[in-house]
Short mmCIF file of C-alpha atoms and ligand atoms in Angstrom, two decimals:
data_model
loop_
_atom_site.label_atom_id
_atom_site.label_comp_id
_atom_site.label_asym_id
_atom_site.label_seq_id
_atom_site.Cartn_x
_atom_site.Cartn_y
_atom_site.Cartn_z
CA MET A 1 66.34 117.48 87.45
CA ALA A 2 69.11 114.27 87.97
CA PHE A 3 68.58 112.13 85.20
CA GLU A 4 68.70 108.47 85.97
CA TYR A 5 71.09 105.92 84.37
CA ALA A 6 70.26 103.06 82.31
CA PRO A 7 72.33 99.75 83.26
CA ALA A 8 74.84 99.65 80.46
CA PRO A 9 76.04 96.06 81.74
CA GLU A 10 79.06 94.08 79.83
CA SER A 11 78.75 90.81 78.63
CA ARG A 12 79.61 88.37 80.93
CA SER A 13 79.30 85.46 77.67
CA ILE A 14 82.23 86.39 76.25
CA VAL A 15 84.19 84.74 79.16
CA ASP A 16 84.08 80.83 79.65
CA ILE A 17 85.35 79.92 83.47
CA ALA A 18 85.24 76.26 83.87
CA SER A 19 84.02 74.40 87.44
CA SER A 20 87.66 73.61 88.53
CA TYR A 21 91.10 74.14 87.02
CA GLY A 22 94.22 72.40 88.31
CA LEU A 23 97.86 73.74 88.27
CA PHE A 24 99.95 75.31 85.44
CA ILE A 25 103.48 73.25 85.86
CA ASN A 26 105.82 72.71 82.54
CA GLY A 27 103.00 73.71 80.26
CA THR A 28 100.18 71.67 81.22
CA PHE A 29 97.38 71.86 83.97
CA THR A 30 97.44 69.24 86.80
CA ASP A 31 95.53 67.95 89.19
CA PRO A 32 97.81 68.94 92.31
CA ARG A 33 98.56 65.72 95.00
CA SER A 34 97.57 66.81 97.69
CA GLY A 35 94.09 67.01 95.86
CA GLY A 36 93.00 70.19 97.84
CA SER A 37 91.11 72.87 96.37
CA ARG A 38 89.45 75.85 97.43
CA LYS A 39 86.09 78.15 95.70
CA THR A 40 86.98 81.92 94.16
CA VAL A 41 83.86 83.59 94.25
CA ASN A 42 82.19 86.64 92.45
CA PRO A 43 82.61 88.80 95.57
CA ALA A 44 79.37 91.06 93.73
CA THR A 45 76.94 88.46 94.14
CA GLU A 46 78.79 85.83 96.72
CA GLU A 47 78.62 83.34 93.42
CA VAL A 48 81.05 80.58 93.52
CA LEU A 49 82.91 81.18 90.08
CA ALA A 50 84.96 77.68 90.33
CA GLU A 51 87.36 75.40 92.48
CA VAL A 52 90.62 75.61 92.39
CA ALA A 53 93.69 73.77 93.07
CA GLU A 54 95.42 74.09 96.06
CA ALA A 55 99.25 73.46 95.50
CA GLY A 56 100.95 71.65 98.26
CA GLU A 57 104.57 71.84 99.06
CA SER A 58 105.31 68.18 96.56
CA ASP A 59 103.31 70.04 93.98
CA VAL A 60 105.57 73.56 94.76
CA ASP A 61 108.02 71.44 94.64
CA ASP A 62 106.92 70.08 91.04
CA ALA A 63 106.41 73.58 90.15
CA VAL A 64 110.36 74.93 90.84
CA ARG A 65 111.61 71.93 89.17
CA ALA A 66 109.98 72.66 85.96
CA ALA A 67 111.23 75.90 86.31
CA ARG A 68 114.83 74.83 86.45
CA GLN A 69 114.80 72.80 84.11
CA ALA A 70 113.39 75.20 81.79
CA TYR A 71 115.92 77.49 82.57
CA ASP A 72 118.88 75.37 82.23
CA THR A 73 118.15 74.36 78.73
CA VAL A 74 115.82 76.39 77.18
CA TRP A 75 114.98 79.65 78.56
CA GLY A 76 118.41 80.53 80.23
CA PRO A 77 119.99 79.81 77.10
CA MET A 78 118.27 81.67 74.42
CA ARG A 79 119.40 84.52 72.75
CA GLY A 80 117.71 87.85 74.17
CA ALA A 81 115.99 88.74 70.81
CA ASP A 82 114.29 85.12 70.79
CA ARG A 83 113.43 85.66 74.11
CA ALA A 84 111.27 88.75 73.34
CA LYS A 85 109.57 87.26 69.92
CA TYR A 86 107.44 85.62 73.00
CA LEU A 87 107.30 88.23 74.85
CA PHE A 88 105.92 90.53 72.34
CA ARG A 89 103.97 87.18 71.58
CA ILE A 90 102.24 87.36 74.72
CA ALA A 91 101.65 90.94 74.62
CA ARG A 92 99.42 90.55 71.76
CA ILE A 93 97.61 87.92 72.85
CA ILE A 94 96.66 89.76 76.14
CA GLN A 95 95.54 93.01 73.34
CA GLU A 96 93.09 90.24 71.50
CA ARG A 97 91.86 88.76 74.66
CA SER A 98 91.81 92.22 76.67
CA ARG A 99 87.79 92.03 76.64
CA GLU A 100 87.58 88.85 77.96
CA LEU A 101 90.87 89.26 80.26
CA ALA A 102 88.87 92.70 81.67
CA VAL A 103 85.16 90.77 82.21
CA LEU A 104 87.11 87.87 84.01
CA GLU A 105 88.94 90.60 86.50
CA SER A 106 86.29 92.23 87.17
CA ILE A 107 84.07 88.86 87.82
CA ASP A 108 86.59 87.43 90.11
CA ASN A 109 87.55 90.79 91.69
CA GLY A 110 84.55 93.07 91.76
CA LYS A 111 86.70 95.92 90.38
CA PRO A 112 84.50 98.06 87.82
CA ILE A 113 84.81 97.08 84.23
CA LYS A 114 86.06 100.93 83.08
CA GLU A 115 88.82 100.00 85.50
CA SER A 116 89.71 96.96 84.13
CA ARG A 117 89.04 97.34 80.27
CA ASP A 118 90.69 100.98 80.52
CA VAL A 119 93.38 100.75 83.29
CA ASP A 120 94.53 97.19 84.19
CA LEU A 121 94.19 95.35 80.69
CA PRO A 122 96.05 98.42 78.69
CA LEU A 123 98.71 98.60 81.40
CA VAL A 124 98.70 94.53 81.45
CA ALA A 125 99.79 94.28 77.45
CA ALA A 126 102.25 97.54 77.24
CA HIS A 127 103.92 96.06 80.24
CA PHE A 128 104.66 93.11 78.21
CA PHE A 129 105.74 95.17 75.24
CA TYR A 130 107.54 97.06 77.02
CA TYR A 131 110.11 94.33 78.40
CA ALA A 132 110.00 92.56 75.41
CA GLY A 133 111.49 95.37 74.20
CA TRP A 134 114.43 95.00 76.76
CA ALA A 135 115.34 91.46 76.34
CA ASP A 136 117.66 91.61 73.73
CA LYS A 137 119.48 94.93 74.87
CA LEU A 138 120.40 94.19 77.94
CA SER A 139 123.66 94.94 78.14
CA HIS A 140 122.56 98.63 77.29
CA ALA A 141 120.37 98.54 80.35
CA GLY A 142 122.77 100.02 82.96
CA PHE A 143 123.99 97.04 84.38
CA GLY A 144 127.43 96.09 83.18
CA SER A 145 128.32 94.86 79.97
CA ASP A 146 126.91 91.21 80.49
CA PRO A 147 124.09 90.99 83.01
CA LYS A 148 122.84 87.08 83.74
CA PRO A 149 119.44 86.16 84.58
CA LEU A 150 119.30 84.99 88.12
CA GLY A 151 117.39 81.57 87.74
CA VAL A 152 114.33 80.35 89.21
CA ALA A 153 111.86 83.71 90.44
CA GLY A 154 108.65 82.37 93.03
CA GLN A 155 106.92 85.18 92.56
CA VAL A 156 103.72 86.08 95.08
CA ILE A 157 100.95 88.70 94.57
CA PRO A 158 97.99 90.01 96.05
CA TRP A 159 94.47 90.27 94.80
CA ASN A 160 93.84 94.31 94.44
CA PHE A 161 95.25 94.17 90.66
CA PRO A 162 95.71 90.40 89.63
CA LEU A 163 96.81 90.59 86.19
CA LEU A 164 98.39 93.91 86.31
CA MET A 165 100.97 92.56 89.47
CA LEU A 166 101.03 89.07 87.13
CA ALA A 167 102.23 91.39 84.40
CA TRP A 168 104.60 93.44 87.28
CA LYS A 169 106.35 90.52 88.02
CA ILE A 170 106.57 88.20 85.12
CA ALA A 171 107.40 90.17 82.09
CA PRO A 172 111.11 91.84 83.39
CA ALA A 173 111.56 87.97 84.91
CA LEU A 174 111.25 86.85 81.68
CA ALA A 175 112.56 89.64 80.07
CA ALA A 176 116.02 89.03 81.92
CA GLY A 177 116.10 85.77 80.78
CA ASN A 178 114.93 83.89 84.53
CA THR A 179 111.78 81.60 84.72
CA VAL A 180 109.34 82.17 87.44
CA VAL A 181 106.85 79.99 89.74
CA LEU A 182 103.56 82.39 90.30
CA LYS A 183 101.47 82.38 93.25
CA PRO A 184 98.27 84.50 92.63
CA ALA A 185 95.90 85.50 95.70
CA GLU A 186 93.69 82.79 96.75
CA THR A 187 90.70 85.17 95.89
CA THR A 188 91.25 85.80 92.40
CA PRO A 189 93.14 83.38 91.23
CA LEU A 190 91.17 82.96 87.85
CA THR A 191 93.49 85.52 85.52
CA ALA A 192 96.02 83.80 86.03
CA LEU A 193 94.99 81.21 85.17
CA ALA A 194 93.64 82.21 82.06
CA PHE A 195 97.15 83.34 81.23
CA ALA A 196 98.65 79.84 81.73
CA SER A 197 96.51 79.57 78.77
CA ILE A 198 97.93 82.57 77.12
CA CYS A 199 101.07 80.85 77.70
CA GLN A 200 100.04 77.52 75.67
CA GLN A 201 98.76 79.32 73.14
CA ALA A 202 102.18 81.77 72.53
CA ASP A 203 104.25 78.15 72.58
CA LEU A 204 105.51 79.17 74.92
CA PRO A 205 108.40 76.70 76.30
CA PRO A 206 106.96 74.54 79.29
CA GLY A 207 108.36 75.28 81.85
CA VAL A 208 108.66 78.65 81.63
CA VAL A 209 106.22 79.99 83.01
CA ASN A 210 104.21 78.13 86.23
CA ILE A 211 100.94 78.85 88.02
CA VAL A 212 100.91 77.29 91.94
CA THR A 213 97.14 78.71 93.59
CA GLY A 214 96.26 78.23 96.90
CA GLY A 215 96.86 80.22 100.40
CA GLY A 216 99.00 81.30 102.00
CA ALA A 217 100.77 77.83 102.71
CA THR A 218 101.28 78.00 99.00
CA GLY A 219 103.03 80.99 99.37
CA ALA A 220 105.24 80.19 101.95
CA ALA A 221 106.06 77.38 100.56
CA LEU A 222 107.34 78.41 97.17
CA VAL A 223 109.32 81.54 99.36
CA ALA A 224 110.69 79.20 101.09
CA HIS A 225 111.88 76.29 98.34
CA PRO A 226 115.56 75.76 98.41
CA ASP A 227 116.24 76.12 94.51
CA VAL A 228 114.54 79.23 94.27
CA ASP A 229 117.09 81.88 93.67
CA LYS A 230 114.92 85.17 93.73
CA VAL A 231 112.07 86.33 95.47
CA ALA A 232 109.58 89.14 94.48
CA PHE A 233 106.41 89.65 96.65
CA THR A 234 103.45 92.27 96.48
CA GLY A 235 101.03 92.46 99.43
CA SER A 236 100.46 93.19 103.49
CA THR A 237 103.48 94.54 105.16
CA ASP A 238 103.57 91.45 107.58
CA VAL A 239 103.97 89.10 105.45
CA GLY A 240 106.54 91.28 103.67
CA ARG A 241 108.22 90.63 107.16
CA ALA A 242 107.45 87.60 107.43
CA ILE A 243 108.83 86.56 103.81
CA ALA A 244 112.54 88.59 104.65
CA ARG A 245 112.37 86.47 108.27
CA THR A 246 112.03 83.70 106.01
CA VAL A 247 114.60 84.79 103.19
CA ALA A 248 117.11 86.30 105.20
CA GLY A 249 120.82 84.10 105.28
CA THR A 250 120.10 82.67 102.21
CA ARG A 251 121.19 83.30 98.46
CA LYS A 252 117.90 84.54 97.75
CA ARG A 253 117.84 88.04 96.59
CA LEU A 254 114.80 89.50 97.67
CA THR A 255 111.74 92.56 96.57
CA LEU A 256 109.02 93.71 98.63
CA GLU A 257 106.16 96.33 97.36
CA LEU A 258 104.00 96.52 100.74
CA GLY A 259 101.68 98.69 102.10
CA GLY A 260 101.01 102.20 101.90
CA LYS A 261 99.79 105.29 103.57
CA ALA A 262 99.84 108.41 101.44
CA ALA A 263 99.62 111.88 101.37
CA ASN A 264 97.91 113.73 98.79
CA ILE A 265 98.07 117.22 99.72
CA VAL A 266 96.61 120.06 98.49
CA PHE A 267 97.93 123.82 98.38
CA ASP A 268 95.74 126.85 98.40
CA ASP A 269 96.58 127.96 95.10
CA ALA A 270 95.50 124.35 93.79
CA PRO A 271 92.83 124.13 90.98
CA VAL A 272 90.72 123.09 93.21
CA ASP A 273 87.94 121.24 90.65
CA GLN A 274 91.04 119.23 89.38
CA ALA A 275 91.97 118.22 92.93
CA VAL A 276 88.77 116.84 93.88
CA GLU A 277 89.11 115.01 90.81
CA GLY A 278 92.66 113.62 91.73
CA ILE A 279 91.40 112.99 95.69
CA VAL A 280 88.55 110.86 93.93
CA ASN A 281 90.59 109.11 92.47
CA GLY A 282 93.86 108.86 94.47
CA ILE A 283 91.13 106.90 96.94
CA PHE A 284 88.15 105.95 95.60
CA PHE A 285 90.10 103.90 91.86
CA ASN A 286 89.49 100.25 92.75
CA GLN A 287 87.65 100.61 95.88
CA GLY A 288 90.34 102.15 97.80
CA HIS A 289 92.26 98.19 96.89
CA VAL A 290 95.76 99.97 95.98
CA CYS A 291 99.06 99.50 97.72
CA CYS A 292 99.76 103.44 96.90
CA ALA A 293 95.85 105.16 97.29
CA GLY A 294 95.89 108.75 98.80
CA SER A 295 94.60 107.82 101.60
CA ARG A 296 95.08 110.86 104.45
CA LEU A 297 94.29 113.95 102.64
CA LEU A 298 96.19 117.03 103.29
CA VAL A 299 94.39 120.35 102.74
CA GLN A 300 96.09 123.48 103.18
CA GLU A 301 93.57 125.19 106.23
CA SER A 302 92.16 128.39 104.59
CA ILE A 303 91.15 126.18 101.16
CA VAL A 304 89.24 123.19 103.57
CA ASP A 305 85.76 124.41 103.99
CA GLU A 306 85.38 124.69 99.71
CA LEU A 307 87.26 121.87 99.16
CA LEU A 308 85.36 119.67 101.50
CA ASP A 309 81.96 120.84 99.98
CA ARG A 310 83.00 120.49 96.41
CA LEU A 311 84.13 116.77 97.19
CA LYS A 312 81.31 115.51 98.86
CA ARG A 313 79.34 117.13 95.94
CA ARG A 314 81.50 114.78 93.25
CA MET A 315 81.49 111.75 95.99
CA ALA A 316 77.51 112.30 95.92
CA THR A 317 77.76 111.45 92.25
CA LEU A 318 79.80 108.11 92.61
CA ARG A 319 77.86 105.43 91.27
CA VAL A 320 78.11 101.82 93.44
CA GLY A 321 77.19 98.89 92.70
CA ASP A 322 77.26 96.12 89.38
CA PRO A 323 81.26 95.71 88.58
CA LEU A 324 80.19 94.73 85.16
CA ASP A 325 77.60 97.68 84.51
CA LYS A 326 79.96 100.87 82.46
CA ASN A 327 78.48 103.24 84.64
CA THR A 328 80.01 101.98 87.58
CA ASP A 329 82.75 103.89 89.20
CA ILE A 330 82.88 101.95 92.49
CA GLY A 331 82.65 97.92 92.24
CA ALA A 332 82.37 95.11 95.19
CA ILE A 333 85.17 94.82 97.64
CA ASN A 334 87.05 92.01 97.36
CA SER A 335 86.19 89.54 100.02
CA ALA A 336 84.54 89.18 103.23
CA ALA A 337 87.50 89.72 105.39
CA GLN A 338 88.25 92.92 103.26
CA LEU A 339 85.00 93.99 103.30
CA GLU A 340 85.38 92.95 107.50
CA LYS A 341 88.72 94.83 108.12
CA ILE A 342 87.39 98.53 106.49
CA ARG A 343 84.35 98.09 108.89
CA ALA A 344 86.55 97.64 111.72
CA LEU A 345 88.91 100.35 111.10
CA SER A 346 86.09 102.65 110.64
CA ALA A 347 84.49 101.89 113.47
CA ALA A 348 87.73 102.72 115.42
CA GLY A 349 87.63 105.90 113.25
CA GLU A 350 84.49 107.11 114.83
CA GLN A 351 85.10 105.56 118.23
CA GLU A 352 88.68 107.59 118.23
CA GLY A 353 86.09 110.98 117.71
CA ALA A 354 86.69 111.45 113.89
CA GLN A 355 83.49 112.39 111.87
CA ARG A 356 82.57 110.28 109.09
CA TRP A 357 80.59 110.93 106.25
CA SER A 358 79.04 109.23 103.31
CA PRO A 359 76.81 110.35 100.36
CA PRO A 360 73.43 108.83 100.38
CA CYS A 361 73.64 105.18 98.64
CA GLU A 362 71.90 102.32 98.12
CA LEU A 363 73.98 99.37 98.07
CA PRO A 364 73.00 95.92 96.78
CA ALA A 365 72.00 93.20 98.86
CA ARG A 366 74.52 90.81 98.08
CA GLY A 367 77.72 90.66 97.67
CA PHE A 368 80.49 92.37 99.50
CA TRP A 369 79.93 96.44 99.64
CA PHE A 370 80.92 99.47 101.30
CA ALA A 371 80.50 103.20 100.62
CA PRO A 372 82.74 106.10 99.94
CA THR A 373 83.33 107.18 103.07
CA LEU A 374 85.12 110.36 104.43
CA PHE A 375 86.21 111.42 108.09
CA THR A 376 86.55 114.66 109.11
CA GLY A 377 88.09 115.81 112.27
CA VAL A 378 91.07 112.58 111.90
CA SER A 379 93.99 113.50 114.04
CA GLN A 380 97.83 111.92 113.10
CA ALA A 381 97.34 109.84 115.92
CA HIS A 382 93.95 108.06 114.90
CA ARG A 383 94.67 104.85 113.46
CA ILE A 384 92.61 105.51 110.59
CA ALA A 385 95.42 108.46 109.88
CA ARG A 386 98.31 105.59 110.41
CA GLU A 387 96.89 102.23 109.21
CA GLU A 388 96.64 100.92 105.32
CA ILE A 389 92.55 100.24 105.14
CA PHE A 390 93.10 99.38 101.63
CA GLY A 391 89.54 100.27 101.21
CA PRO A 392 87.38 103.60 99.77
CA VAL A 393 87.49 105.48 102.92
CA LEU A 394 88.97 108.67 103.24
CA SER A 395 91.05 110.11 106.05
CA VAL A 396 90.98 114.50 106.20
CA LEU A 397 94.07 116.88 107.76
CA THR A 398 95.09 120.07 107.54
CA PHE A 399 97.78 122.44 107.80
CA ARG A 400 98.79 125.50 107.31
CA THR A 401 102.33 126.10 106.51
CA PRO A 402 104.61 124.27 103.77
CA ALA A 403 107.11 123.09 106.18
CA GLU A 404 103.86 121.08 108.22
CA ALA A 405 102.50 119.77 105.33
CA VAL A 406 105.81 117.94 104.68
CA GLU A 407 105.80 116.83 108.57
CA LYS A 408 102.41 115.44 108.16
CA ALA A 409 103.43 113.25 105.43
CA ASN A 410 105.87 111.77 106.34
CA ASN A 411 104.90 111.18 110.16
CA THR A 412 104.04 107.51 108.98
CA PRO A 413 105.74 104.37 109.40
CA TYR A 414 105.22 104.40 105.24
CA GLY A 415 106.93 105.72 102.03
CA LEU A 416 105.04 104.29 98.70
CA SER A 417 103.83 107.46 97.25
CA ALA A 418 101.91 110.88 97.69
CA GLY A 419 100.54 113.24 95.77
CA ILE A 420 101.20 117.76 95.53
CA TRP A 421 98.20 119.72 94.35
CA THR A 422 99.93 123.18 93.47
CA GLU A 423 99.84 125.65 90.24
CA LYS A 424 103.27 126.33 91.74
CA GLY A 425 106.03 124.44 89.69
CA SER A 426 108.93 125.58 92.03
CA ARG A 427 106.63 124.68 94.98
CA ILE A 428 106.49 120.90 93.62
CA LEU A 429 110.18 120.67 93.10
CA ALA A 430 110.46 121.88 96.94
CA ILE A 431 108.11 119.63 98.56
CA ALA A 432 108.92 116.41 96.08
CA ASP A 433 112.07 117.00 97.13
CA LYS A 434 111.62 116.60 100.92
CA LEU A 435 108.63 113.50 100.36
CA ARG A 436 109.68 110.24 101.60
CA ALA A 437 108.05 108.15 99.37
CA GLY A 438 108.92 106.40 96.35
CA VAL A 439 106.33 108.44 94.07
CA VAL A 440 105.27 111.32 94.07
CA TRP A 441 102.43 112.38 91.79
CA ALA A 442 101.97 116.22 90.97
CA ASN A 443 98.47 117.65 89.61
CA THR A 444 97.50 114.22 89.40
CA PHE A 445 97.25 110.81 91.19
CA ASN A 446 97.50 106.88 90.58
CA LYS A 447 98.93 107.56 86.98
CA PHE A 448 101.10 104.36 85.82
CA ASP A 449 103.65 103.77 83.40
CA PRO A 450 105.94 100.46 82.29
CA THR A 451 108.68 102.99 81.74
CA SER A 452 108.40 104.50 85.18
CA PRO A 453 110.17 102.77 88.10
CA PHE A 454 107.28 101.81 91.18
CA GLY A 455 108.50 101.62 94.94
CA GLY A 456 108.83 102.10 98.53
CA TYR A 457 110.70 103.63 101.73
CA LYS A 458 110.67 102.21 104.94
CA GLU A 459 107.59 99.53 105.47
CA SER A 460 106.61 100.16 102.44
CA GLY A 461 109.24 97.42 100.94
CA TYR A 462 112.25 97.61 98.77
CA GLY A 463 113.54 97.09 95.34
CA ARG A 464 111.74 98.65 92.48
CA GLU A 465 109.09 97.23 89.84
CA GLY A 466 108.78 98.48 86.04
CA GLY A 467 111.95 100.74 83.97
CA ARG A 468 114.91 99.95 83.51
CA HIS A 469 115.21 99.88 87.25
CA GLY A 470 112.52 96.95 87.46
CA LEU A 471 115.02 94.51 85.43
CA GLU A 472 118.04 95.30 88.09
CA ALA A 473 116.02 92.85 90.41
CA TYR A 474 115.84 90.22 87.52
CA LEU A 475 119.49 90.72 87.02
CA ALA A 476 122.95 89.39 88.30
CA HIS A 477 125.15 91.90 88.06
P1 NDP B 1 98.42 89.01 102.07
O1 NDP B 1 99.83 90.43 102.30
O2 NDP B 1 98.45 88.44 103.13
O3 NDP B 1 98.55 88.41 100.66
C1 NDP B 1 99.40 88.97 99.45
C2 NDP B 1 100.16 86.89 98.85
O4 NDP B 1 100.88 86.49 99.98
C3 NDP B 1 99.08 86.08 98.47
O5 NDP B 1 98.57 85.70 97.21
C4 NDP B 1 98.60 85.52 99.98
O6 NDP B 1 98.14 83.97 99.63
C5 NDP B 1 100.55 85.53 99.86
N1 NDP B 1 100.21 84.72 101.31
C6 NDP B 1 99.94 85.22 102.65
N2 NDP B 1 100.69 84.66 103.34
C7 NDP B 1 101.63 83.86 102.94
C8 NDP B 1 102.77 83.90 103.65
N3 NDP B 1 103.31 83.56 105.08
N4 NDP B 1 104.45 83.67 102.64
C9 NDP B 1 103.79 83.38 101.46
N5 NDP B 1 102.75 84.12 101.27
C10 NDP B 1 101.78 84.36 101.65
O7 NDP B 1 97.45 90.32 101.68
P2 NDP B 1 96.32 90.21 102.31
O8 NDP B 1 95.04 89.65 101.03
O9 NDP B 1 95.75 89.26 103.52
O10 NDP B 1 95.73 91.22 102.59
C11 NDP B 1 95.77 92.09 104.00
C12 NDP B 1 96.05 93.47 104.44
O11 NDP B 1 97.02 93.75 103.43
C13 NDP B 1 94.76 94.32 103.16
O12 NDP B 1 94.23 94.68 103.74
C14 NDP B 1 95.93 95.39 102.66
O13 NDP B 1 96.12 96.52 103.36
C15 NDP B 1 97.44 94.89 102.89
N6 NDP B 1 97.66 95.00 101.40
C16 NDP B 1 98.39 95.17 100.87
C17 NDP B 1 98.43 94.93 99.16
C18 NDP B 1 100.04 96.26 98.84
O14 NDP B 1 99.78 95.93 97.50
N7 NDP B 1 100.30 96.83 99.05
C19 NDP B 1 98.27 94.32 98.23
C20 NDP B 1 97.08 93.53 99.08
C21 NDP B 1 96.80 93.66 100.38
P3 NDP B 1 96.74 84.20 99.63
O15 NDP B 1 95.58 85.35 99.45
O16 NDP B 1 96.39 83.38 98.98
O17 NDP B 1 96.45 83.98 101.13
#
């Protein structure tokens, strides 16, 4: 007999959302000169949460000037040990306000509270703590005896991990002595604006962090600004290409963290129940809105039936619904546009002849939702095996030999991550060595740590974030 879960909603009263927000420039919230604004909505209910300012070119220019001034007069000359104190302070405030930030993230993004609370927020704080520790040790980071900051960093981030991507970008930049202008994604600006208030709370000198909200045009203006020394971008490969074109031929440094189509490879000697958990975590974590998601499952042919049986049973237990419910496994799709993209690619999967399966699952009437979905009978030529769906959709392929697994895993324009499931350590090492992916997980998936570098090959971009390596992008050496 199956027992129903009672609702276990997290209270949203801890979060105070204003009806409108300005831009955070030079330590204060200001109205945009252009006067433009955009609405941000709760993707689980379609309720409008707030009007958020849209920065035009002149606003971006103000933000870059503020960042330059702060770099020249305060942050650049400051001793690393003093910069570290600010970063430690920010990290502690994030911990203190973590429940509020987690609820806000789930409301604006649609991700389940158990993920924003137990994954995003602890990692955000850990990132600031980690890079705070480097701020006074840069001469020991392996980039020469006296590495210097670059200056002003222009940073553009996506909507899938709004606050975590902010932390990945801002923490190493500040630790290395740069100042920043950051543009959050238009559908998820609220936690970046809450972070602006944390900068105020931490008495961070004005201009060290500036947040310019807006859409793609705001991002493009920031990237093109002549006084930006370094551009850091996470998002789609198409926009990454456009940014690389803008930056080409200038003195700006560039790092790109782009898309992925990771292979999660399960060998016949793998612990099947653990592999099933890893597969589920690999593709259904964060609604599959994960650049390193294990979206291509490669299963050794001899175990495919048993594995799919168990996987389907496990998928039938996933709870889709209210992101603020502590029992929810899969929340809302971040936007109507993203839902449309997931629907279109899934329809293409059926048209091209793959078999589609989802467990019985009741979706809420309002908001943007997509049931966890599995495609079998997928060939390497199918669009669902090649293109990033960025949703809770898994494509299953099979292989017979390790060599075939490697061949298929690498048969993608991307190269961000991969997973290997086997009980043999020697096989893990042999296969990992042959995979063209920046991160390879063994008998686990989607594990992140601030000490560990993350980044891609091929169309997944270049540069590394996290760890000692993550400092390199922000230092002249
Ligand atoms: P984008 O790459 O468009 O968005 C990422 C960020 O770049 C956002 O802040 C966006 O602004 C900004 N941006 C958009 N156009 C420009 C530009 N010309 N110059 C500078 N910045 C720009 O991703 P989407 O949100 O459109 O998602 C589309 C697809 O991209 C997804 O379906 C998914 O496949 C992939 N994606 C991959 C991510 C990853 O981590 N690898 C993350 C997000 C998406 P704004 O959102 O405000 O328009």
